[in-house]
mmCIF file of C-alpha atoms in Angstrom:
data_model
loop_
_atom_site.group_PDB
_atom_site.id
_atom_site.type_symbol
_atom_site.label_atom_id
_atom_site.label_comp_id
_atom_site.label_asym_id
_atom_site.label_seq_id
_atom_site.Cartn_x
_atom_site.Cartn_y
_atom_site.Cartn_z
ATOM 1 C CA MET R 1 -62.180 -1.071 -0.388
ATOM 2 C CA SER R 2 -64.858 -2.991 0.189
ATOM 3 C CA ASP R 3 -65.306 -5.138 3.724
ATOM 4 C CA ASN R 4 -66.736 -7.745 1.695
ATOM 5 C CA ASN R 5 -63.683 -8.210 -0.586
ATOM 6 C CA PHE R 6 -61.074 -9.976 1.667
ATOM 7 C CA LEU R 7 -60.729 -12.006 4.655
ATOM 8 C CA VAL R 8 -57.738 -12.235 7.239
ATOM 9 C CA PHE R 9 -56.986 -15.646 8.714
ATOM 10 C CA SER R 10 -54.558 -16.568 11.474
ATOM 11 C CA GLY R 11 -52.198 -19.506 11.876
ATOM 12 C CA THR R 12 -51.820 -20.709 15.395
ATOM 13 C CA ALA R 13 -48.382 -19.279 16.340
ATOM 14 C CA THR R 14 -49.442 -15.739 15.350
ATOM 15 C CA GLN R 15 -52.998 -15.446 16.704
ATOM 16 C CA TYR R 16 -51.842 -12.679 18.889
ATOM 17 C CA LEU R 17 -50.996 -10.336 16.066
ATOM 18 C CA THR R 18 -53.772 -11.175 13.749
ATOM 19 C CA THR R 19 -56.244 -9.954 16.583
ATOM 20 C CA LYS R 20 -54.480 -6.341 16.631
ATOM 21 C CA ILE R 21 -54.515 -6.649 12.791
ATOM 22 C CA CYS R 22 -57.998 -7.190 12.590
ATOM 23 C CA ALA R 23 -58.970 -4.702 15.220
ATOM 24 C CA SER R 24 -56.794 -2.179 13.244
ATOM 25 C CA LEU R 25 -58.712 -2.895 10.097
ATOM 26 C CA GLY R 26 -62.172 -3.065 11.729
ATOM 27 C CA VAL R 27 -63.026 -6.487 10.372
ATOM 28 C CA PRO R 28 -63.784 -9.602 12.070
ATOM 29 C CA GLN R 29 -61.243 -12.501 12.055
ATOM 30 C CA GLY R 30 -61.794 -15.465 9.283
ATOM 31 C CA GLN R 31 -62.769 -18.493 11.027
ATOM 32 C CA ILE R 32 -60.343 -21.371 10.476
ATOM 33 C CA ASN R 33 -59.949 -24.757 12.074
ATOM 34 C CA ILE R 34 -56.690 -26.470 12.547
ATOM 35 C CA THR R 35 -57.093 -29.907 13.829
ATOM 36 C CA HIS R 36 -54.541 -31.917 15.355
ATOM 37 C CA PHE R 37 -53.838 -35.772 15.380
ATOM 38 C CA ALA R 38 -52.549 -38.087 18.161
ATOM 39 C CA ASP R 39 -49.065 -38.650 16.271
ATOM 40 C CA GLY R 40 -48.370 -34.679 15.670
ATOM 41 C CA GLU R 41 -49.981 -34.579 12.280
ATOM 42 C CA PHE R 42 -52.513 -31.766 11.707
ATOM 43 C CA GLY R 43 -55.161 -30.538 9.079
ATOM 44 C CA VAL R 44 -56.428 -27.295 8.259
ATOM 45 C CA SER R 45 -60.039 -26.490 7.166
ATOM 46 C CA TYR R 46 -61.722 -22.911 6.759
ATOM 47 C CA GLU R 47 -65.025 -22.614 8.424
ATOM 48 C CA GLU R 48 -66.397 -20.106 5.747
ATOM 49 C CA SER R 49 -66.715 -19.628 2.327
ATOM 50 C CA ILE R 50 -63.657 -18.070 0.604
ATOM 51 C CA ARG R 51 -64.569 -18.547 -3.073
ATOM 52 C CA GLY R 52 -63.645 -15.531 -5.002
ATOM 53 C CA ARG R 53 -62.362 -13.441 -2.142
ATOM 54 C CA ASP R 54 -58.861 -12.128 -1.592
ATOM 55 C CA VAL R 55 -57.538 -14.017 1.619
ATOM 56 C CA PHE R 56 -54.567 -12.725 3.745
ATOM 57 C CA LEU R 57 -52.904 -15.643 6.057
ATOM 58 C CA VAL R 58 -50.948 -14.228 8.890
ATOM 59 C CA GLN R 59 -48.419 -16.715 10.282
ATOM 60 C CA SER R 60 -44.568 -16.133 11.009
ATOM 61 C CA THR R 61 -42.490 -18.940 10.418
ATOM 62 C CA PHE R 62 -39.922 -19.105 13.410
ATOM 63 C CA PRO R 63 -39.205 -22.445 14.930
ATOM 64 C CA ASN R 64 -40.654 -25.041 15.241
ATOM 65 C CA SER R 65 -41.220 -26.243 11.218
ATOM 66 C CA ASP R 66 -45.033 -26.844 12.528
ATOM 67 C CA ASN R 67 -45.455 -23.028 12.061
ATOM 68 C CA LEU R 68 -44.523 -23.236 8.329
ATOM 69 C CA MET R 69 -46.342 -26.281 7.665
ATOM 70 C CA GLU R 70 -49.446 -24.833 8.816
ATOM 71 C CA LEU R 71 -49.017 -22.097 6.742
ATOM 72 C CA LEU R 72 -48.321 -23.938 3.546
ATOM 73 C CA LEU R 73 -51.743 -25.981 4.651
ATOM 74 C CA MET R 74 -53.472 -22.889 4.994
ATOM 75 C CA ILE R 75 -52.311 -22.046 1.274
ATOM 76 C CA ASP R 76 -53.151 -24.968 -0.130
ATOM 77 C CA ALA R 77 -56.711 -25.408 1.288
ATOM 78 C CA ALA R 78 -57.408 -21.552 0.089
ATOM 79 C CA LYS R 79 -56.169 -22.552 -3.407
ATOM 80 C CA ARG R 80 -58.427 -25.738 -3.510
ATOM 81 C CA ALA R 81 -61.321 -23.742 -1.787
ATOM 82 C CA SER R 82 -60.793 -21.295 -5.008
ATOM 83 C CA ALA R 83 -59.569 -17.935 -3.233
ATOM 84 C CA ARG R 84 -59.128 -15.266 -5.728
ATOM 85 C CA THR R 85 -55.912 -14.270 -4.609
ATOM 86 C CA ILE R 86 -53.764 -16.137 -1.676
ATOM 87 C CA ASN R 87 -51.475 -13.307 0.210
ATOM 88 C CA ALA R 88 -49.131 -14.858 2.915
ATOM 89 C CA VAL R 89 -48.358 -12.341 5.672
ATOM 90 C CA ILE R 90 -45.272 -13.555 7.201
ATOM 91 C CA PRO R 91 -43.768 -10.923 9.760
ATOM 92 C CA TYR R 92 -40.874 -13.335 10.336
ATOM 93 C CA PHE R 93 -39.613 -14.974 7.715
ATOM 94 C CA GLY R 94 -37.783 -18.174 9.144
ATOM 95 C CA TRP R 95 -34.798 -20.038 7.515
ATOM 96 C CA ALA R 96 -33.748 -16.423 6.231
ATOM 97 C CA ARG R 97 -30.290 -16.818 7.907
ATOM 98 C CA GLN R 98 -29.421 -19.661 5.118
ATOM 99 C CA ASP R 99 -29.202 -17.060 2.193
ATOM 100 C CA ARG R 100 -26.673 -18.331 0.075
ATOM 101 C CA LYS R 101 -23.773 -21.207 -0.141
ATOM 102 C CA ASP R 102 -21.027 -19.861 2.029
ATOM 103 C CA LYS R 103 -19.215 -23.124 1.976
ATOM 104 C CA PRO R 104 -19.611 -26.489 0.077
ATOM 105 C CA ARG R 105 -22.276 -28.792 0.645
ATOM 106 C CA VAL R 106 -24.941 -26.745 2.385
ATOM 107 C CA ALA R 107 -28.579 -25.770 1.594
ATOM 108 C CA ILE R 108 -29.734 -22.447 0.554
ATOM 109 C CA GLY R 109 -32.839 -22.751 3.053
ATOM 110 C CA ALA R 110 -34.478 -19.409 2.405
ATOM 111 C CA LYS R 111 -34.766 -20.039 -1.516
ATOM 112 C CA LEU R 112 -35.958 -23.399 -0.273
ATOM 113 C CA VAL R 113 -39.116 -22.064 1.663
ATOM 114 C CA ALA R 114 -39.748 -19.514 -1.104
ATOM 115 C CA ASP R 115 -40.134 -22.355 -3.317
ATOM 116 C CA MET R 116 -42.372 -24.103 -1.077
ATOM 117 C CA LEU R 117 -44.735 -21.116 -0.637
ATOM 118 C CA SER R 118 -44.669 -20.932 -4.554
ATOM 119 C CA VAL R 119 -45.558 -24.550 -4.825
ATOM 120 C CA ALA R 120 -48.320 -24.517 -2.539
ATOM 121 C CA GLY R 121 -49.902 -21.552 -4.430
ATOM 122 C CA VAL R 122 -49.091 -18.341 -2.671
ATOM 123 C CA ASN R 123 -49.820 -15.026 -4.882
ATOM 124 C CA ARG R 124 -48.098 -12.747 -2.776
ATOM 125 C CA VAL R 125 -45.956 -12.430 0.232
ATOM 126 C CA ILE R 126 -45.906 -9.662 2.698
ATOM 127 C CA THR R 127 -42.828 -9.939 4.930
ATOM 128 C CA MET R 128 -40.909 -7.701 7.511
ATOM 129 C CA ASP R 129 -37.030 -6.888 7.594
ATOM 130 C CA LEU R 130 -35.492 -10.216 5.774
ATOM 131 C CA HIS R 131 -31.973 -10.940 6.853
ATOM 132 C CA ALA R 132 -30.886 -9.893 3.438
ATOM 133 C CA ASP R 133 -32.911 -7.598 0.933
ATOM 134 C CA GLN R 134 -32.085 -9.583 -2.065
ATOM 135 C CA GLU R 135 -33.995 -12.553 -0.712
ATOM 136 C CA GLN R 136 -36.984 -10.978 -2.401
ATOM 137 C CA GLY R 137 -35.427 -12.413 -5.724
ATOM 138 C CA PHE R 138 -35.888 -15.742 -4.292
ATOM 139 C CA PHE R 139 -39.753 -15.604 -4.930
ATOM 140 C CA ASP R 140 -41.662 -15.752 -8.191
ATOM 141 C CA VAL R 141 -44.348 -13.800 -6.834
ATOM 142 C CA PRO R 142 -44.456 -10.236 -5.597
ATOM 143 C CA VAL R 143 -43.025 -9.504 -2.306
ATOM 144 C CA ASP R 144 -43.887 -6.452 -0.232
ATOM 145 C CA HIS R 145 -40.949 -6.139 2.089
ATOM 146 C CA LEU R 146 -41.794 -4.005 5.081
ATOM 147 C CA TYR R 147 -39.288 -2.029 7.549
ATOM 148 C CA ALA R 148 -39.606 -2.020 11.266
ATOM 149 C CA SER R 149 -38.109 1.214 10.976
ATOM 150 C CA SER R 150 -41.668 2.468 10.480
ATOM 151 C CA VAL R 151 -42.368 2.203 14.304
ATOM 152 C CA MET R 152 -38.716 2.045 15.802
ATOM 153 C CA LEU R 153 -37.481 5.680 14.607
ATOM 154 C CA PRO R 154 -40.683 7.477 16.171
ATOM 155 C CA TYR R 155 -39.739 5.396 19.151
ATOM 156 C CA ILE R 156 -36.089 6.246 19.163
ATOM 157 C CA GLN R 157 -36.802 9.915 18.655
ATOM 158 C CA SER R 158 -39.109 9.813 21.726
ATOM 159 C CA LEU R 159 -36.170 9.253 23.808
ATOM 160 C CA ASN R 160 -34.602 12.556 23.186
ATOM 161 C CA LEU R 161 -31.190 11.266 23.659
ATOM 162 C CA GLU R 162 -28.057 13.699 23.688
ATOM 163 C CA ASN R 163 -25.056 12.822 21.634
ATOM 164 C CA LEU R 164 -26.707 9.990 19.924
ATOM 165 C CA VAL R 165 -24.653 7.532 18.226
ATOM 166 C CA ILE R 166 -26.240 4.629 16.116
ATOM 167 C CA ALA R 167 -24.238 1.281 15.925
ATOM 168 C CA THR R 168 -24.339 -2.098 14.473
ATOM 169 C CA PRO R 169 -22.949 -5.236 15.977
ATOM 170 C CA ASP R 170 -21.633 -6.565 12.751
ATOM 171 C CA VAL R 171 -20.597 -5.426 9.434
ATOM 172 C CA GLY R 172 -23.391 -7.175 7.698
ATOM 173 C CA GLY R 173 -25.663 -4.973 9.416
ATOM 174 C CA SER R 174 -24.165 -1.641 8.436
ATOM 175 C CA LYS R 175 -26.745 -0.825 5.343
ATOM 176 C CA ARG R 176 -29.571 -0.768 8.165
ATOM 177 C CA ALA R 177 -27.955 1.162 10.587
ATOM 178 C CA SER R 178 -26.288 3.599 8.239
ATOM 179 C CA ALA R 179 -29.988 4.686 7.021
ATOM 180 C CA TYR R 180 -31.152 5.274 10.419
ATOM 181 C CA SER R 181 -28.031 7.205 11.235
ATOM 182 C CA LYS R 182 -28.997 9.130 8.059
ATOM 183 C CA PHE R 183 -32.194 9.780 8.916
ATOM 184 C CA LEU R 184 -31.678 10.757 12.735
ATOM 185 C CA GLY R 185 -28.520 12.891 11.744
ATOM 186 C CA CYS R 186 -25.970 11.206 13.859
ATOM 187 C CA PRO R 187 -22.808 9.619 13.640
ATOM 188 C CA LEU R 188 -22.555 5.449 12.704
ATOM 189 C CA VAL R 189 -20.146 3.206 14.481
ATOM 190 C CA LEU R 190 -19.495 -0.119 13.440
ATOM 191 C CA CYS R 191 -18.147 -3.602 15.306
ATOM 192 C CA ASN R 192 -16.175 -6.131 13.429
ATOM 193 C CA LYS R 193 -16.842 -9.546 14.512
ATOM 194 C CA THR R 194 -15.532 -12.859 13.801
ATOM 195 C CA ARG R 195 -17.328 -16.093 14.923
ATOM 196 C CA ARG R 196 -15.769 -19.652 15.938
ATOM 197 C CA ARG R 197 -19.155 -21.442 14.896
ATOM 198 C CA PRO R 198 -22.820 -20.387 14.718
ATOM 199 C CA ASN R 199 -24.164 -18.376 17.773
ATOM 200 C CA GLU R 200 -20.490 -18.082 19.088
ATOM 201 C CA VAL R 201 -18.426 -14.787 18.667
ATOM 202 C CA ALA R 202 -14.491 -15.248 18.989
ATOM 203 C CA THR R 203 -13.652 -11.482 18.669
ATOM 204 C CA MET R 204 -15.097 -7.976 18.382
ATOM 205 C CA GLN R 205 -13.696 -4.580 17.779
ATOM 206 C CA ILE R 206 -15.110 -1.220 17.398
ATOM 207 C CA ILE R 207 -14.558 0.956 14.365
ATOM 208 C CA GLY R 208 -15.505 4.740 15.434
ATOM 209 C CA ASP R 209 -15.539 6.542 18.513
ATOM 210 C CA VAL R 210 -18.085 6.202 21.400
ATOM 211 C CA THR R 211 -17.001 8.553 23.992
ATOM 212 C CA ASP R 212 -19.659 9.803 26.363
ATOM 213 C CA ALA R 213 -22.307 8.912 23.799
ATOM 214 C CA ASN R 214 -25.963 7.198 24.063
ATOM 215 C CA VAL R 215 -25.618 4.355 21.760
ATOM 216 C CA ILE R 216 -28.166 2.623 20.145
ATOM 217 C CA LEU R 217 -27.265 -0.957 18.299
ATOM 218 C CA ILE R 218 -29.510 -1.733 15.617
ATOM 219 C CA ASP R 219 -29.926 -5.430 14.202
ATOM 220 C CA ASP R 220 -32.709 -7.405 12.226
ATOM 221 C CA MET R 221 -32.862 -9.968 14.709
ATOM 222 C CA VAL R 222 -31.362 -11.275 18.274
ATOM 223 C CA ASP R 223 -30.998 -14.969 18.923
ATOM 224 C CA THR R 224 -29.013 -16.064 21.621
ATOM 225 C CA ALA R 225 -27.950 -12.593 22.141
ATOM 226 C CA GLY R 226 -24.171 -13.673 22.584
ATOM 227 C CA THR R 227 -23.491 -10.722 19.910
ATOM 228 C CA ILE R 228 -25.457 -7.863 21.261
ATOM 229 C CA THR R 229 -24.406 -8.180 24.765
ATOM 230 C CA LYS R 230 -20.453 -8.532 23.920
ATOM 231 C CA ALA R 231 -21.159 -5.512 21.792
ATOM 232 C CA ALA R 232 -22.929 -3.448 24.167
ATOM 233 C CA GLU R 233 -19.920 -4.318 26.888
ATOM 234 C CA LEU R 234 -17.326 -3.240 24.183
ATOM 235 C CA MET R 235 -19.157 0.151 23.771
ATOM 236 C CA ILE R 236 -19.395 0.658 27.649
ATOM 237 C CA GLU R 237 -15.391 0.000 27.599
ATOM 238 C CA ASN R 238 -14.635 2.350 25.046
ATOM 239 C CA GLY R 239 -16.442 5.173 27.103
ATOM 240 C CA ALA R 240 -20.071 5.059 26.032
ATOM 241 C CA ARG R 241 -22.525 6.855 28.412
ATOM 242 C CA SER R 242 -25.446 4.387 27.725
ATOM 243 C CA VAL R 243 -26.207 1.511 25.399
ATOM 244 C CA ARG R 244 -29.432 0.232 24.019
ATOM 245 C CA ALA R 245 -30.716 -2.094 21.034
ATOM 246 C CA ILE R 246 -33.212 -2.218 18.536
ATOM 247 C CA ALA R 247 -33.807 -5.249 16.721
ATOM 248 C CA SER R 248 -36.724 -6.118 14.358
ATOM 249 C CA HIS R 249 -37.208 -9.798 15.594
ATOM 250 C CA CYS R 250 -37.220 -11.081 18.970
ATOM 251 C CA VAL R 251 -36.047 -14.771 18.407
ATOM 252 C CA MET R 252 -34.507 -14.766 21.721
ATOM 253 C CA SER R 253 -33.609 -18.440 21.996
ATOM 254 C CA GLY R 254 -31.702 -20.351 24.833
ATOM 255 C CA PRO R 255 -29.854 -18.312 27.111
ATOM 256 C CA ALA R 256 -30.834 -14.873 25.512
ATOM 257 C CA SER R 257 -33.153 -13.262 28.296
ATOM 258 C CA GLU R 258 -30.493 -14.127 30.984
ATOM 259 C CA ARG R 259 -27.949 -12.669 28.838
ATOM 260 C CA VAL R 260 -29.799 -9.497 28.327
ATOM 261 C CA GLN R 261 -30.922 -9.299 31.865
ATOM 262 C CA GLN R 262 -27.341 -9.182 32.929
ATOM 263 C CA SER R 263 -25.974 -7.283 30.060
ATOM 264 C CA HIS R 264 -24.885 -3.266 30.000
ATOM 265 C CA LEU R 265 -27.969 -2.857 27.986
ATOM 266 C CA GLU R 266 -30.282 -0.386 29.282
ATOM 267 C CA GLU R 267 -33.188 -1.938 27.017
ATOM 268 C CA ILE R 268 -33.666 -4.163 23.957
ATOM 269 C CA VAL R 269 -36.510 -3.110 21.785
ATOM 270 C CA PHE R 270 -37.921 -5.405 19.464
ATOM 271 C CA THR R 271 -41.311 -5.596 17.082
ATOM 272 C CA ASP R 272 -44.087 -8.329 17.820
ATOM 273 C CA SER R 273 -43.314 -10.315 14.786
ATOM 274 C CA ILE R 274 -42.378 -13.209 17.101
ATOM 275 C CA PRO R 275 -44.191 -13.943 20.570
ATOM 276 C CA TYR R 276 -41.919 -13.333 23.719
ATOM 277 C CA THR R 277 -43.095 -14.942 26.492
ATOM 278 C CA ASN R 278 -40.044 -15.316 28.821
ATOM 279 C CA ARG R 279 -39.786 -12.347 31.289
ATOM 280 C CA CYS R 280 -36.874 -10.017 30.884
ATOM 281 C CA ALA R 281 -37.315 -6.477 32.267
ATOM 282 C CA LYS R 282 -35.045 -4.993 29.763
ATOM 283 C CA VAL R 283 -37.450 -6.317 26.871
ATOM 284 C CA LYS R 284 -39.733 -4.048 25.297
ATOM 285 C CA GLN R 285 -41.957 -4.766 22.117
ATOM 286 C CA LEU R 286 -43.690 -2.504 19.781
ATOM 287 C CA SER R 287 -46.712 -3.640 17.756
ATOM 288 C CA ILE R 288 -46.414 -3.713 13.921
ATOM 289 C CA ALA R 289 -50.167 -4.500 13.575
ATOM 290 C CA ASP R 290 -51.088 -0.962 12.390
ATOM 291 C CA LEU R 291 -48.154 -1.167 9.901
ATOM 292 C CA ILE R 292 -49.606 -4.789 8.562
ATOM 293 C CA ALA R 293 -53.055 -3.366 8.447
ATOM 294 C CA GLU R 294 -52.295 -0.497 6.557
ATOM 295 C CA THR R 295 -50.361 -2.378 3.914
ATOM 296 C CA ILE R 296 -53.509 -5.064 3.561
ATOM 297 C CA ARG R 297 -55.574 -1.845 3.065
ATOM 298 C CA ARG R 298 -53.017 -0.732 0.434
ATOM 299 C CA VAL R 299 -52.551 -3.939 -1.443
ATOM 300 C CA GLU R 300 -56.485 -4.187 -1.655
ATOM 301 C CA ASP R 301 -57.105 -0.493 -2.819
ATOM 302 C CA ASN R 302 -53.779 -1.271 -5.560
ATOM 303 C CA GLN R 303 -52.068 1.738 -3.455
ATOM 304 C CA SER R 304 -48.272 2.393 -2.986
ATOM 305 C CA ILE R 305 -46.822 0.207 -0.458
ATOM 306 C CA SER R 306 -43.449 1.997 -0.189
ATOM 307 C CA SER R 307 -44.864 5.613 0.523
ATOM 308 C CA GLN R 308 -45.423 4.558 4.080
ATOM 309 C CA TYR R 309 -41.863 3.927 4.633
ATOM 310 C CA LEU R 310 -39.978 6.491 6.567
ATOM 311 C CA ILE R 311 -36.561 5.052 5.287
#
């Protein structure tokens, strides 16, 4: 891999992660200037030549929408500056929960955002733990879909928990949880939930036995933490010895931090795909910088991406 062949740039919101990615790669971070105007509009300009270079633009698209718009402008500016390839590194892909038409007259936000990235001029997307695997099909460019299990599984193994049980807080996450349970060789328990409205759980039941078990709940993201904390409470009520949670994306909006702090959870572990600034003693973040850096290396060297996955 030639050090002169690619450059890594960061959007404003993901600067903290890009710094670690560049340190892992052993390359300086690309110079970019994002200018803000009084009315809230902003502009993007590269402060060095990117003509004929492979550029990797690191930016998660969590709310607010400025993060997505900033990434789109970075892509457009790179296209107009004659970059050879434009690779969007999106550790957390926002709007992914809007992935289907589940009732009349609704938008499919994930498809819309994928189209916007393509129109802007992206050549490749590198992302992690999409809300649904099939969202890769929304893109008309190659998608390298990474899995947080690469950093989460070694952490779970380091806990050396006896009578370990893997659980999922809803049936929708059963595939991910099943992969964890098979890799770790332990039982799988499901929670069946119903909702009154988004972010509000109505009922929840356990399918399986958690008596005297050390339970780890597996999910792709935690938003308001209503589901994950209710699942933890249900596990304890049904005889679990302890409950922890593992989730890829630390959305943690609104009352989430307070709910987690007051819950039965021993801890909740995220990646650093989204920055977490609130203080909650039970929240722990594991870095995916090395995982992303290795993926960038493999893309540049035309090597297999999937061979670095544990599951």
